[in-house]
PDB file of C-alpha atoms in Angstrom:
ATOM      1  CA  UNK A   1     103.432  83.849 135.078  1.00  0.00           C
ATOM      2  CA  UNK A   2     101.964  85.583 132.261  1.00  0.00           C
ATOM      3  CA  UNK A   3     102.363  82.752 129.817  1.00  0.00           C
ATOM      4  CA  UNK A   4      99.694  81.023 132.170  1.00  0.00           C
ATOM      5  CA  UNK A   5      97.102  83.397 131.759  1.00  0.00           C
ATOM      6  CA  UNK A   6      94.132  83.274 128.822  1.00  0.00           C
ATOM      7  CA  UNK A   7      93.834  86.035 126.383  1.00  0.00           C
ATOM      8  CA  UNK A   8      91.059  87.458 128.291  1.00  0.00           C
ATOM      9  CA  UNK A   9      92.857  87.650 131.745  1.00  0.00           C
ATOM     10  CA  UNK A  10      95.443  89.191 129.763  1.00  0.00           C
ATOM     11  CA  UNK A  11      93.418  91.909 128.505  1.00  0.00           C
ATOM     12  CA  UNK A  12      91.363  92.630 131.250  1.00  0.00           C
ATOM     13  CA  UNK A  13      94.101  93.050 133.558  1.00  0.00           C
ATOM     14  CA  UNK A  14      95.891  95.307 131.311  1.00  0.00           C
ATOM     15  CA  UNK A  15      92.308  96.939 130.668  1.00  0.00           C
ATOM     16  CA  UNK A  16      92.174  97.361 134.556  1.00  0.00           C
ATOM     17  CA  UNK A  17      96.025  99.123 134.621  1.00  0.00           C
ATOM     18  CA  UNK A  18      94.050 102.116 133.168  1.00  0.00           C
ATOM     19  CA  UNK A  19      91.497 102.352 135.898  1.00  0.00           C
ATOM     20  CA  UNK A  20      94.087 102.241 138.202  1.00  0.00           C
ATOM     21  CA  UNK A  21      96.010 105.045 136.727  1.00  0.00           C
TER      22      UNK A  21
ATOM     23  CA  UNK B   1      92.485 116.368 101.956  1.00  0.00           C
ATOM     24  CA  UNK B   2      92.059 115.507 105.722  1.00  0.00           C
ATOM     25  CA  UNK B   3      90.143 118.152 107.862  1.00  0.00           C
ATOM     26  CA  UNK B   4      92.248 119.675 110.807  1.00  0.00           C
ATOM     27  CA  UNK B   5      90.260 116.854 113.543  1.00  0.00           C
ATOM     28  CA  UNK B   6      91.159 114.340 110.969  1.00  0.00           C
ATOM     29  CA  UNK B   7      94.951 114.908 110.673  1.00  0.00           C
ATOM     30  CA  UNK B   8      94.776 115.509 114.840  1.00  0.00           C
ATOM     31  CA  UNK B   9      93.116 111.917 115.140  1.00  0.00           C
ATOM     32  CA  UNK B  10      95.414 110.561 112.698  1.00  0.00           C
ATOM     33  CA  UNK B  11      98.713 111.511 114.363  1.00  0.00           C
ATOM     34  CA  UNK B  12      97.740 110.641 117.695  1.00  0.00           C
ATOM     35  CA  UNK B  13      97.364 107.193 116.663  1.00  0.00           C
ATOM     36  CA  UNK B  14     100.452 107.037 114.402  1.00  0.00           C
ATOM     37  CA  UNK B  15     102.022 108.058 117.364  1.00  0.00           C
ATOM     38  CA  UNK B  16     100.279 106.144 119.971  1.00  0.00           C
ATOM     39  CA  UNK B  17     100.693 102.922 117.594  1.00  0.00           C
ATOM     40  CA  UNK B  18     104.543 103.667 117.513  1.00  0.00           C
ATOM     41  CA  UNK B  19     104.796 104.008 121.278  1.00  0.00           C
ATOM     42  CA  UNK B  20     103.021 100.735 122.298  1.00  0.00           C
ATOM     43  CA  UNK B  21     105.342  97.873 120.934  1.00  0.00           C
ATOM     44  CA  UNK B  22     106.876  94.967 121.711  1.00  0.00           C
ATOM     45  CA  UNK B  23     110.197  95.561 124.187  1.00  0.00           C
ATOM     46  CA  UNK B  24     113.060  95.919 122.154  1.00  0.00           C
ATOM     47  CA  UNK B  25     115.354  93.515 124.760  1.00  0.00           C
ATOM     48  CA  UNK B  26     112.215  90.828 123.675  1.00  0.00           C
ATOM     49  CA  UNK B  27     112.342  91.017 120.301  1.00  0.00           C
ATOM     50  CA  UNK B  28     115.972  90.863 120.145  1.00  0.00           C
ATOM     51  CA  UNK B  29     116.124  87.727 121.986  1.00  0.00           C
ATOM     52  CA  UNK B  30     114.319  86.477 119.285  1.00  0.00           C
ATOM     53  CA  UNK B  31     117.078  87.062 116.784  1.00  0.00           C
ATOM     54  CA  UNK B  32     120.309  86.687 118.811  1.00  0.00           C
ATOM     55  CA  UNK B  33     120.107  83.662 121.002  1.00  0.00           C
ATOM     56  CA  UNK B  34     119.346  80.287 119.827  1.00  0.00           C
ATOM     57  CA  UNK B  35     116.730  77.919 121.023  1.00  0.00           C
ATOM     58  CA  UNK B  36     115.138  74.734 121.255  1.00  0.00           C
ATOM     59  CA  UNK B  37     112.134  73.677 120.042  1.00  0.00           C
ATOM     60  CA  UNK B  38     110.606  74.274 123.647  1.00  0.00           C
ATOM     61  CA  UNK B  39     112.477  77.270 124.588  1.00  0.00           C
ATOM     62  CA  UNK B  40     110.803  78.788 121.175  1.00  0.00           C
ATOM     63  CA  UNK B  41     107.966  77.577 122.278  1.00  0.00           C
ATOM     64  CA  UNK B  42     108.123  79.817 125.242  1.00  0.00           C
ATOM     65  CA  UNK B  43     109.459  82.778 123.724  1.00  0.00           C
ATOM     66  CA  UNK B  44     106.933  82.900 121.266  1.00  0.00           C
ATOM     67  CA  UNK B  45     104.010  82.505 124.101  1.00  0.00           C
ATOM     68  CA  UNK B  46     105.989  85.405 126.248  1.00  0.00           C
ATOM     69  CA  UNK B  47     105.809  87.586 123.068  1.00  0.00           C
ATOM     70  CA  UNK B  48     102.156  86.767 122.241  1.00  0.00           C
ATOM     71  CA  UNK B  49     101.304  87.800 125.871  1.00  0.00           C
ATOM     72  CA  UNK B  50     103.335  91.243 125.485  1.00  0.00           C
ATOM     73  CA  UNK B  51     101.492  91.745 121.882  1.00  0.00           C
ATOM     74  CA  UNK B  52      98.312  91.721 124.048  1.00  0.00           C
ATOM     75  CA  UNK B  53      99.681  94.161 126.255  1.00  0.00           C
ATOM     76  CA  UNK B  54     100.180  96.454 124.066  1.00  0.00           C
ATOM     77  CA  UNK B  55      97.786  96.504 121.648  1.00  0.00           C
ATOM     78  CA  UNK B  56      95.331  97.082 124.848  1.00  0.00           C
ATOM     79  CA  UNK B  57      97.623  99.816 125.547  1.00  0.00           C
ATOM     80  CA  UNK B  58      96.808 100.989 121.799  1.00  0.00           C
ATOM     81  CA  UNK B  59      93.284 100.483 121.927  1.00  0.00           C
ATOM     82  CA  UNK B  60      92.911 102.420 125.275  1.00  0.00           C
ATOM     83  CA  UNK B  61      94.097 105.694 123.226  1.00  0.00           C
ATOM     84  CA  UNK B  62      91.844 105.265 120.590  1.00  0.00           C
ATOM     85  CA  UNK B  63      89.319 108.258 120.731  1.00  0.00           C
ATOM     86  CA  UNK B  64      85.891 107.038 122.327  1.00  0.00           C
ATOM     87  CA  UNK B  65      87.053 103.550 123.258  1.00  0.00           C
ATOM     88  CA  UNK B  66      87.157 103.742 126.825  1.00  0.00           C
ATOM     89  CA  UNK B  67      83.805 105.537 127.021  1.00  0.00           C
ATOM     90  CA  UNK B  68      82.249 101.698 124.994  1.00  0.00           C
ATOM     91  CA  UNK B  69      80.845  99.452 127.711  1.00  0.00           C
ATOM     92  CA  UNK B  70      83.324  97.477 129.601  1.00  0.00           C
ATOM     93  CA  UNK B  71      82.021  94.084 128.752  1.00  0.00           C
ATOM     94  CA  UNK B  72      81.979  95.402 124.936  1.00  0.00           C
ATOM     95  CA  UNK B  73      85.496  96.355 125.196  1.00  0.00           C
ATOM     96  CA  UNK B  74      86.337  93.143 126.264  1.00  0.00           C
ATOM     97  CA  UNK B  75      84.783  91.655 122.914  1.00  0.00           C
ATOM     98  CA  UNK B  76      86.201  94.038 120.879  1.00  0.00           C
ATOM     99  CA  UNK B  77      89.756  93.241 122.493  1.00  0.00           C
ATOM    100  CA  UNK B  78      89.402  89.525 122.656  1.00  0.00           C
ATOM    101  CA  UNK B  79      88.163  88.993 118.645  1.00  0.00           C
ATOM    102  CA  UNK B  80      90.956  91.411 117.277  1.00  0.00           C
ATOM    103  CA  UNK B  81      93.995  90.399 119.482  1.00  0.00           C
ATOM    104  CA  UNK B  82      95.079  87.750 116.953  1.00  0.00           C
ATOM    105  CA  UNK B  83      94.256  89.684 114.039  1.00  0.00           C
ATOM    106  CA  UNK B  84      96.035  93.089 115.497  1.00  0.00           C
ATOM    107  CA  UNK B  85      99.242  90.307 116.272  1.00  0.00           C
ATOM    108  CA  UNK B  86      99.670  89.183 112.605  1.00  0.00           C
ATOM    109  CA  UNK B  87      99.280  92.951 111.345  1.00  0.00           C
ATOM    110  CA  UNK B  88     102.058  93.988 113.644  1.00  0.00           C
ATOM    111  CA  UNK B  89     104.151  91.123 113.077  1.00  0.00           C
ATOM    112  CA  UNK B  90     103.816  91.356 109.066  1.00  0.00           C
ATOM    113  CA  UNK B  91     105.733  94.614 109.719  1.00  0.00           C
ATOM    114  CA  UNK B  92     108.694  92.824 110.692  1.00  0.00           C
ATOM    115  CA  UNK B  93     108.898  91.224 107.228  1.00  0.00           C
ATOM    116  CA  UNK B  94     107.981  94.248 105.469  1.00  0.00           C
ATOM    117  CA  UNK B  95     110.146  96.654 106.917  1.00  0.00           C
ATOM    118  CA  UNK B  96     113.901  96.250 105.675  1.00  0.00           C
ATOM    119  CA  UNK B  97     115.694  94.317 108.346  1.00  0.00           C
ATOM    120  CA  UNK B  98     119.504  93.678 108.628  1.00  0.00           C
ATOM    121  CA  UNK B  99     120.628  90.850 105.897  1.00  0.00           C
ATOM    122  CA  UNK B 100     119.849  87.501 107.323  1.00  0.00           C
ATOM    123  CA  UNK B 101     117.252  88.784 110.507  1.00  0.00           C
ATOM    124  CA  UNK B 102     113.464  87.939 108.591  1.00  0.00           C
ATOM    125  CA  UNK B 103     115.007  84.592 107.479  1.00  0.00           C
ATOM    126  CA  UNK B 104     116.475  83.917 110.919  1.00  0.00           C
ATOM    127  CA  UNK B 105     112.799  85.012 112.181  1.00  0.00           C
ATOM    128  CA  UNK B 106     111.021  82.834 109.728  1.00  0.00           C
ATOM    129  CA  UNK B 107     113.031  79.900 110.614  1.00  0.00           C
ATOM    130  CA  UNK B 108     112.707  80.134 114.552  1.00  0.00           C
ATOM    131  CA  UNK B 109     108.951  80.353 113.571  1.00  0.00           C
ATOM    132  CA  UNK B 110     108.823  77.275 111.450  1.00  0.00           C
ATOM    133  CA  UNK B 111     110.925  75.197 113.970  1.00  0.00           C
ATOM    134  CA  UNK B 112     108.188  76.260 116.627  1.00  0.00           C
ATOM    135  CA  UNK B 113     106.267  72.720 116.102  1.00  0.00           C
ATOM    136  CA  UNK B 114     103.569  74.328 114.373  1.00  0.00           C
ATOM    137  CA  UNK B 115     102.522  72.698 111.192  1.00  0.00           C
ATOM    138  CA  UNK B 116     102.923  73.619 107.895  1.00  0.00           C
ATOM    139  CA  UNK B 117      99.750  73.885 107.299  1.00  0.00           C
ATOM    140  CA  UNK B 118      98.782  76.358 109.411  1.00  0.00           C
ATOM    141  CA  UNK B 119     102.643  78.268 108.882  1.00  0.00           C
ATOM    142  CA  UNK B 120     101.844  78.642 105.099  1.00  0.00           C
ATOM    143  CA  UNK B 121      98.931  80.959 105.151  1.00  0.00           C
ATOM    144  CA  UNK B 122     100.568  83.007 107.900  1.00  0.00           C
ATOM    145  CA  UNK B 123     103.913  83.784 105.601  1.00  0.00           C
ATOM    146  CA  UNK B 124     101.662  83.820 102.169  1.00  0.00           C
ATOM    147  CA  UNK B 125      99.690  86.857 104.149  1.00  0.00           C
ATOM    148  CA  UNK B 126     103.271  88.375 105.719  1.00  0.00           C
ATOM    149  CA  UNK B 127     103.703  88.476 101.796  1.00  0.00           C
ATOM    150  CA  UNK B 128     100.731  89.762 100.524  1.00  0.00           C
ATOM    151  CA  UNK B 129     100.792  92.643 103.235  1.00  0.00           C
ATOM    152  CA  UNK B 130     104.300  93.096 102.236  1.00  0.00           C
ATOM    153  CA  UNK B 131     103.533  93.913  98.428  1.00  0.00           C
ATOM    154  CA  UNK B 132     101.125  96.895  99.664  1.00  0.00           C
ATOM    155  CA  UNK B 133     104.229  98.537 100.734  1.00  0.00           C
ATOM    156  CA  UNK B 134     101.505  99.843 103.862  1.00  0.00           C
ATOM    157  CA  UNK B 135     102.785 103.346 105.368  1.00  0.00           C
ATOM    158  CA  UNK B 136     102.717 103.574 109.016  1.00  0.00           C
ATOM    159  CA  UNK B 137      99.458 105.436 108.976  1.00  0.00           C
ATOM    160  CA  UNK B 138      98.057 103.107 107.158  1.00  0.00           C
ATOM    161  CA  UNK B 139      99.196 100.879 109.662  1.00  0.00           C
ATOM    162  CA  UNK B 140      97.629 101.974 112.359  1.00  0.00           C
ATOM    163  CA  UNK B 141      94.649 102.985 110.943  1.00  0.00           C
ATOM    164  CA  UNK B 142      94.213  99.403 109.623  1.00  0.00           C
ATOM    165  CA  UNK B 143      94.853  98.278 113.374  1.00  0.00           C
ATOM    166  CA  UNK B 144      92.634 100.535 114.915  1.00  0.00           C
ATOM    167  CA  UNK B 145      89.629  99.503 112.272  1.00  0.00           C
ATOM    168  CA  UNK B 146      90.414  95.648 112.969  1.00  0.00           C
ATOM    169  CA  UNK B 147      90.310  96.375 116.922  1.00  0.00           C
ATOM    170  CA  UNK B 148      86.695  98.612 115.522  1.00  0.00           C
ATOM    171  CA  UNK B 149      84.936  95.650 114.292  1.00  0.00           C
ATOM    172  CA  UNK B 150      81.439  95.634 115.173  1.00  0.00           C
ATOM    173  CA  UNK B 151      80.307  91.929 114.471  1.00  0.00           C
ATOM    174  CA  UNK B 152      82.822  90.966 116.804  1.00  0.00           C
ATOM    175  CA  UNK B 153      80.619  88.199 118.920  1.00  0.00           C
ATOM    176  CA  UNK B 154      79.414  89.108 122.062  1.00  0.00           C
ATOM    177  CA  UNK B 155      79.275  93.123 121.337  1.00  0.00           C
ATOM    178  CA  UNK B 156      75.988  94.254 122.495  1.00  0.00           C
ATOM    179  CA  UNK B 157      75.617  98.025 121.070  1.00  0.00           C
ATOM    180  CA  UNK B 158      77.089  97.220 117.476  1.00  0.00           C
ATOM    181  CA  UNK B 159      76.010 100.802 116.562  1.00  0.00           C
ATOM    182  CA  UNK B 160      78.579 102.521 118.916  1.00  0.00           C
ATOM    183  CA  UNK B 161      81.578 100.455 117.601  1.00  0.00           C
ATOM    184  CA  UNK B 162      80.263 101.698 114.087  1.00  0.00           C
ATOM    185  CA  UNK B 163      80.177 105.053 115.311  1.00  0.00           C
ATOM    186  CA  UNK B 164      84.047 104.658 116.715  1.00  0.00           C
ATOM    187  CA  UNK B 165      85.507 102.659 112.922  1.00  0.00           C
ATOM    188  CA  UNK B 166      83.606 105.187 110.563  1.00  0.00           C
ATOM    189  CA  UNK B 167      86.087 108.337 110.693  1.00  0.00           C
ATOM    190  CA  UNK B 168      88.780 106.163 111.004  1.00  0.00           C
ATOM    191  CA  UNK B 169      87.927 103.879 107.420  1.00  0.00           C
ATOM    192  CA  UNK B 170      87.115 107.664 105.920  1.00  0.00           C
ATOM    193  CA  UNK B 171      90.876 108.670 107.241  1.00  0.00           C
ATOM    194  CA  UNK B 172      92.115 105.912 105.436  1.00  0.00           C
ATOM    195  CA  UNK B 173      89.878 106.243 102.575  1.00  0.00           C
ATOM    196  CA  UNK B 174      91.300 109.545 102.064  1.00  0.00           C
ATOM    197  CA  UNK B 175      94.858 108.707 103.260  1.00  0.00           C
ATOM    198  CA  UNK B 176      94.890 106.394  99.979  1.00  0.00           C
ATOM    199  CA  UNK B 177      93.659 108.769  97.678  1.00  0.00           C
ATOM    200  CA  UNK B 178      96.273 110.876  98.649  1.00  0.00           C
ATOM    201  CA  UNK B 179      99.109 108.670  98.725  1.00  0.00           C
ATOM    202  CA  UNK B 180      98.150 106.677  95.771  1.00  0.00           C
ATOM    203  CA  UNK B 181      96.522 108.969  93.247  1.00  0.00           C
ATOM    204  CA  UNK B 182      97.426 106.293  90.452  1.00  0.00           C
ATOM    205  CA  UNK B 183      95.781 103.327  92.632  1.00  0.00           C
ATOM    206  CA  UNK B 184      92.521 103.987  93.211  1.00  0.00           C
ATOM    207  CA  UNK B 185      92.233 100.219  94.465  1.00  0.00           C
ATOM    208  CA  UNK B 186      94.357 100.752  96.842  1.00  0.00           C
ATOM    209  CA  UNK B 187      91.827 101.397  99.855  1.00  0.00           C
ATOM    210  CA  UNK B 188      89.644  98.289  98.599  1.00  0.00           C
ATOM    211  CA  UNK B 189      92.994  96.058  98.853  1.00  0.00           C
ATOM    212  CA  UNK B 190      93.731  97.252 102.364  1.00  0.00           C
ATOM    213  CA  UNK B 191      90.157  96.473 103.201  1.00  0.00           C
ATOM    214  CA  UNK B 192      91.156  93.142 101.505  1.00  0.00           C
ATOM    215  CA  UNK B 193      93.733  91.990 104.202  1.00  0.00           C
ATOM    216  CA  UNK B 194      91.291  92.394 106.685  1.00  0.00           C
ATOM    217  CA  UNK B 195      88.865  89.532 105.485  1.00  0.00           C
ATOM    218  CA  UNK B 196      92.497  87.308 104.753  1.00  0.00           C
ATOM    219  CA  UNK B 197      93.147  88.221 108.731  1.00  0.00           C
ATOM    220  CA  UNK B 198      89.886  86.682 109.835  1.00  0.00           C
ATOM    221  CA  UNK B 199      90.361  83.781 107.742  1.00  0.00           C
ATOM    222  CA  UNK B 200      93.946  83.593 109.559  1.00  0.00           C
ATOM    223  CA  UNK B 201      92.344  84.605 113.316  1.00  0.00           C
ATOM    224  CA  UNK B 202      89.798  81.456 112.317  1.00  0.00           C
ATOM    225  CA  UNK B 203      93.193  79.202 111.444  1.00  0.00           C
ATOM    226  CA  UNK B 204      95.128  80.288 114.686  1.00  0.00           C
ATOM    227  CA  UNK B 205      92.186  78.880 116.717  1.00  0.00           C
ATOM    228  CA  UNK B 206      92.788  75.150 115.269  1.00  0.00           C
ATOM    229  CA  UNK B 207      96.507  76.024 115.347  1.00  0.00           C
ATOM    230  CA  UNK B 208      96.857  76.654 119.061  1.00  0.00           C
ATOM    231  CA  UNK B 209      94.430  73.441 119.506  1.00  0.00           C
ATOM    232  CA  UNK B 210      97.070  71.474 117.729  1.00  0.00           C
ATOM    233  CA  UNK B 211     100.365  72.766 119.015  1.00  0.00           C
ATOM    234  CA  UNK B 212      99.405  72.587 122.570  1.00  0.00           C
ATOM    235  CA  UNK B 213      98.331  68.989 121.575  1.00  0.00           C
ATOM    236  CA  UNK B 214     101.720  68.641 120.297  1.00  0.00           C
TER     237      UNK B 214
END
């Protein structure tokens, strides 16, 4: 779950939604 | 008066800063249902993680962010997120909520097991945001300058974040002048909040030691 992830993870994964887009 | 690119930058992020919040079905949970102290616990991580979300969201339509180096975005992202969070959430006690709702807020936050001494800054900023009466421009800009901080550690080509957070502190130079002709401190307080935010981004590091402790 999300609430298990570190800041970072958090943003990179939501950095990497745009390169998926 | 802003320049025809400046009033196009400045509505794409008023706009892009409205877009990218919080869901609404979250933040109502927050107000409607009640908790205990662990269930707030977890509420208040699950919203954390979706202020993250967001504000990357944000960030990503900031003009000439994506073209920064990766690795630098990452820094940029990781030593504003906490800073961005407690400018968004001091909206919720500046804005005029429904009689009862910021108290109701303030309460589930102080019942959180986070100590008072960490809980006291946070409001006494929520307060001293709140008596700038900020528009949402000034809102996002301040956001957007936060997330444009070029001492941020690890950020290797400090000169390209520069480049990025210059129009954006002339925007809301001029933004000021313009909505506060009679204050021409204004644009220095605004400024202001961002050194209280660091001192508060340097507090939620011991905070978050000390609640997971707890």
């Amino acid at each position: 779950p999300a609430n298990n992830l570190g800041l970072e993870d958090i943003i990179r994964k939501a950095l990497m939604g745009n390169l998926e887009d | 008066e802003l320049t025809r690119e400046q009033h196009t930058l400045l509505n794409f992020l008023v706009d892009s800063y409205n877009k990218h919040r919080i869901p609404q079905d979250m933040a109502k949970k927050l107000l409607q249902e009640q908790f205990n102290a662990e269930e707030n616990f977890l509420l208040l991580t699950e919203m954390a993680t979706s202020h993250v979300q967001v504000l990357v969201e944000f960030t990503k339509n900031i003009p000439g962010f994506l073209g920064l180096d990766h690795e630098d975005q990452i820094a940029l992202l990781k030593g504003s997120a906490v800073e961005a969070m407690f400018l968004r959430s001091a909206q919720v006690f500046t804005r005029k909520m429904p009689s009862g709702h910021s108290e109701l807020l303030e309460d589930r936050i102080r019942k959180s097991g986070i100590s008072d001494e960490f809980i006291t800054p946070m409001f006494n900023f929520y307060n001293s945001i709140g008596q700038l009466h900020m528009l949402q421009e000034e809102q996002a800009l301040l956001t957007a300058i936060t997330i444009l901080t070029p001492e941020r550690p690890y950020v290797k080509d400090q000169q390209a974040v520069e480049r990025l957070q210059d129009p954006m502190l002339d925007v809301l130079r001029r933004i000021c002048a313009l909505h506060h002709p009679h204050q021409p401190q204004h644009f220095a307080r605004l400024l202001g909040r961002l050194t209280e935010l660091r001192t508060l981004n340097h507090h939620h590091a011991e905070m978050l030691t000390s609640w997971r402790t707890s």
